[in-house]
CSV table of C-alpha atoms in Angstrom, one decimal:
chain,number,residue,atom,x,y,z
A,1,UNK,CA,113.6,129.1,95.9
A,2,UNK,CA,114.8,128.6,92.4
A,3,UNK,CA,114.3,125.3,90.5
A,4,UNK,CA,116.3,124.4,87.4
A,5,UNK,CA,116.2,121.2,85.3
A,6,UNK,CA,119.6,121.2,83.8
A,7,UNK,CA,119.4,118.0,81.8
A,8,UNK,CA,116.9,115.3,81.0
A,9,UNK,CA,117.3,111.8,79.6
A,10,UNK,CA,114.7,109.2,78.7
A,11,UNK,CA,114.9,105.5,78.6
A,12,UNK,CA,111.9,103.5,77.2
A,13,UNK,CA,111.5,99.8,78.1
A,14,UNK,CA,109.4,97.1,76.6
A,15,UNK,CA,109.3,93.9,78.8
A,16,UNK,CA,107.6,90.7,77.7
A,17,UNK,CA,106.6,88.3,80.4
A,18,UNK,CA,106.6,84.8,79.1
A,19,UNK,CA,103.7,82.5,79.9
A,20,UNK,CA,103.8,78.8,80.6
A,21,UNK,CA,100.9,78.2,78.3
A,22,UNK,CA,101.4,77.6,74.6
A,23,UNK,CA,98.6,79.8,73.4
A,24,UNK,CA,99.6,82.4,70.8
A,25,UNK,CA,99.4,85.8,72.2
A,26,UNK,CA,99.4,84.7,75.8
A,27,UNK,CA,102.6,86.4,76.7
A,28,UNK,CA,102.1,89.7,78.5
A,29,UNK,CA,104.0,92.9,77.7
A,30,UNK,CA,104.6,96.1,79.6
A,31,UNK,CA,105.9,99.4,78.4
A,32,UNK,CA,107.6,101.9,80.8
A,33,UNK,CA,109.4,105.1,80.2
A,34,UNK,CA,112.1,106.3,82.7
A,35,UNK,CA,112.8,110.0,82.9
A,36,UNK,CA,116.0,111.0,84.5
A,37,UNK,CA,115.8,114.7,85.3
A,38,UNK,CA,118.8,116.5,86.8
A,39,UNK,CA,117.4,119.1,89.2
A,40,UNK,CA,119.1,122.0,90.9
A,41,UNK,CA,117.5,123.7,93.9
A,42,UNK,CA,118.8,127.0,94.9
A,43,UNK,CA,117.9,128.6,98.3
A,44,UNK,CA,118.3,132.3,98.1
A,45,UNK,CA,116.2,132.8,101.2
A,46,UNK,CA,117.3,133.4,104.8
A,47,UNK,CA,115.7,130.1,105.9
A,48,UNK,CA,116.7,126.5,105.3
A,49,UNK,CA,114.7,124.3,103.0
A,50,UNK,CA,114.0,120.6,103.6
A,51,UNK,CA,113.2,118.4,100.6
A,52,UNK,CA,110.3,116.1,101.3
A,53,UNK,CA,109.3,114.4,98.1
A,54,UNK,CA,109.4,114.5,94.3
A,55,UNK,CA,106.3,113.6,92.2
A,56,UNK,CA,105.5,114.2,88.6
A,57,UNK,CA,102.3,114.4,86.6
A,58,UNK,CA,102.2,113.7,82.9
A,59,UNK,CA,99.3,114.9,80.7
A,60,UNK,CA,99.0,112.9,77.6
A,61,UNK,CA,97.8,114.1,74.2
A,62,UNK,CA,94.3,112.8,75.0
A,63,UNK,CA,94.3,114.6,78.4
A,64,UNK,CA,94.9,111.5,80.6
A,65,UNK,CA,96.9,112.4,83.7
A,66,UNK,CA,99.4,110.0,85.1
A,67,UNK,CA,101.1,110.7,88.4
A,68,UNK,CA,104.2,109.0,89.7
A,69,UNK,CA,106.5,109.4,92.6
A,70,UNK,CA,110.3,109.5,92.1
A,71,UNK,CA,112.3,106.3,92.7
A,72,UNK,CA,113.7,105.9,96.2
A,73,UNK,CA,117.5,106.0,96.5
A,74,UNK,CA,117.4,102.5,98.0
A,75,UNK,CA,115.6,101.1,94.9
A,76,UNK,CA,118.1,102.5,92.4
A,77,UNK,CA,120.5,99.5,92.5
A,78,UNK,CA,117.6,97.1,91.7
A,79,UNK,CA,116.4,99.3,88.9
A,80,UNK,CA,119.9,99.5,87.4
A,81,UNK,CA,120.2,95.8,87.6
A,82,UNK,CA,116.9,95.3,85.8
A,83,UNK,CA,117.7,97.9,83.2
A,84,UNK,CA,121.4,98.2,82.8
A,85,UNK,CA,121.1,100.8,80.1
A,86,UNK,CA,119.8,103.3,82.7
A,87,UNK,CA,123.0,103.4,84.7
A,88,UNK,CA,125.1,105.3,82.1
A,89,UNK,CA,122.4,108.0,81.9
A,90,UNK,CA,122.2,108.4,85.7
A,91,UNK,CA,123.9,110.9,87.9
A,92,UNK,CA,124.1,111.0,91.7
A,93,UNK,CA,120.5,111.2,93.0
A,94,UNK,CA,118.9,114.1,94.7
A,95,UNK,CA,117.7,112.7,98.1
A,96,UNK,CA,114.6,113.2,100.0
A,97,UNK,CA,115.1,114.7,103.4
A,98,UNK,CA,118.0,116.9,102.1
A,99,UNK,CA,118.6,120.1,104.0
A,100,UNK,CA,119.5,123.1,101.9
A,101,UNK,CA,121.1,125.8,103.9
A,102,UNK,CA,120.3,129.5,103.2
A,103,UNK,CA,122.3,130.8,100.2
A,104,UNK,CA,123.3,127.4,99.0
A,105,UNK,CA,122.1,124.9,96.4
A,106,UNK,CA,121.9,121.2,95.8
A,107,UNK,CA,121.8,119.2,92.6
A,108,UNK,CA,121.0,115.7,91.6
A,109,UNK,CA,119.0,113.3,89.5
A,110,UNK,CA,115.3,112.5,90.0
A,111,UNK,CA,114.3,109.2,88.4
A,112,UNK,CA,110.7,108.9,87.3
A,113,UNK,CA,108.9,105.9,85.8
A,114,UNK,CA,105.7,106.3,83.7
A,115,UNK,CA,103.7,103.3,82.4
A,116,UNK,CA,103.8,104.7,78.8
A,117,UNK,CA,105.5,104.2,75.5
A,118,UNK,CA,108.0,106.6,73.9
A,119,UNK,CA,105.4,107.7,71.4
A,120,UNK,CA,103.0,108.8,74.3
A,121,UNK,CA,105.9,110.7,75.9
A,122,UNK,CA,106.8,112.4,72.6
A,123,UNK,CA,103.2,113.6,72.0
A,124,UNK,CA,102.4,114.6,75.6
A,125,UNK,CA,100.8,117.9,76.4
A,126,UNK,CA,103.0,118.4,79.5
A,127,UNK,CA,105.1,116.8,82.2
A,128,UNK,CA,105.4,118.6,85.6
A,129,UNK,CA,107.9,117.7,88.3
A,130,UNK,CA,106.7,118.8,91.8
A,131,UNK,CA,109.3,119.4,94.5
A,132,UNK,CA,107.6,119.1,97.8
A,133,UNK,CA,109.1,120.9,100.8
A,134,UNK,CA,108.5,120.4,104.5
A,135,UNK,CA,106.9,123.6,105.7
A,136,UNK,CA,106.6,124.9,102.2
A,137,UNK,CA,104.3,122.9,100.0
A,138,UNK,CA,104.9,121.7,96.5
A,139,UNK,CA,106.6,123.7,93.7
A,140,UNK,CA,106.2,122.7,90.1
A,141,UNK,CA,108.6,122.9,87.2
A,142,UNK,CA,108.0,121.7,83.7
A,143,UNK,CA,110.1,118.9,82.4
A,144,UNK,CA,111.2,120.2,79.0
A,145,UNK,CA,110.2,118.6,75.7
A,146,UNK,CA,113.9,118.5,74.8
A,147,UNK,CA,117.1,118.6,76.7
A,148,UNK,CA,117.1,122.4,77.2
A,149,UNK,CA,117.6,123.8,80.6
A,150,UNK,CA,114.3,125.0,82.3
A,151,UNK,CA,114.2,127.3,85.3
A,152,UNK,CA,111.4,128.4,87.7
A,153,UNK,CA,111.8,131.1,90.3
A,154,UNK,CA,109.5,131.1,93.4
A,155,UNK,CA,109.7,134.3,95.6
A,156,UNK,CA,108.7,133.5,99.1
């Protein structure tokens, strides 16, 4: 199996939740960073591949590890409604439960959400996307520090 991240885009958000109290500083804020990774999965094997799940682990500059699961396709409309700026960055999603026939490939977007600021993302040690297969385990690929294409080959 060959994995290639052909493009990445990031979308940082800062949401302030207003409080009914009139105390200074009582409003709560939340920072999130969305990573849109366009992933291509090639199946050069003589067996079909079944995509099970997509997860990612971010290692921050201070070695904190944050793991997240990719957004479900059914949740994308609500995410795009909440953050309309994401939609122009998005492409058709790569779906869980996808069957990849031998000798073919699939490509699509994987949307990840990390509870971090843009500064934390920019100073990370690493971000690894794991592609989990039925009957095959998880296969990691590094999310690039820039928008360069990254490929990983797994001989099975």
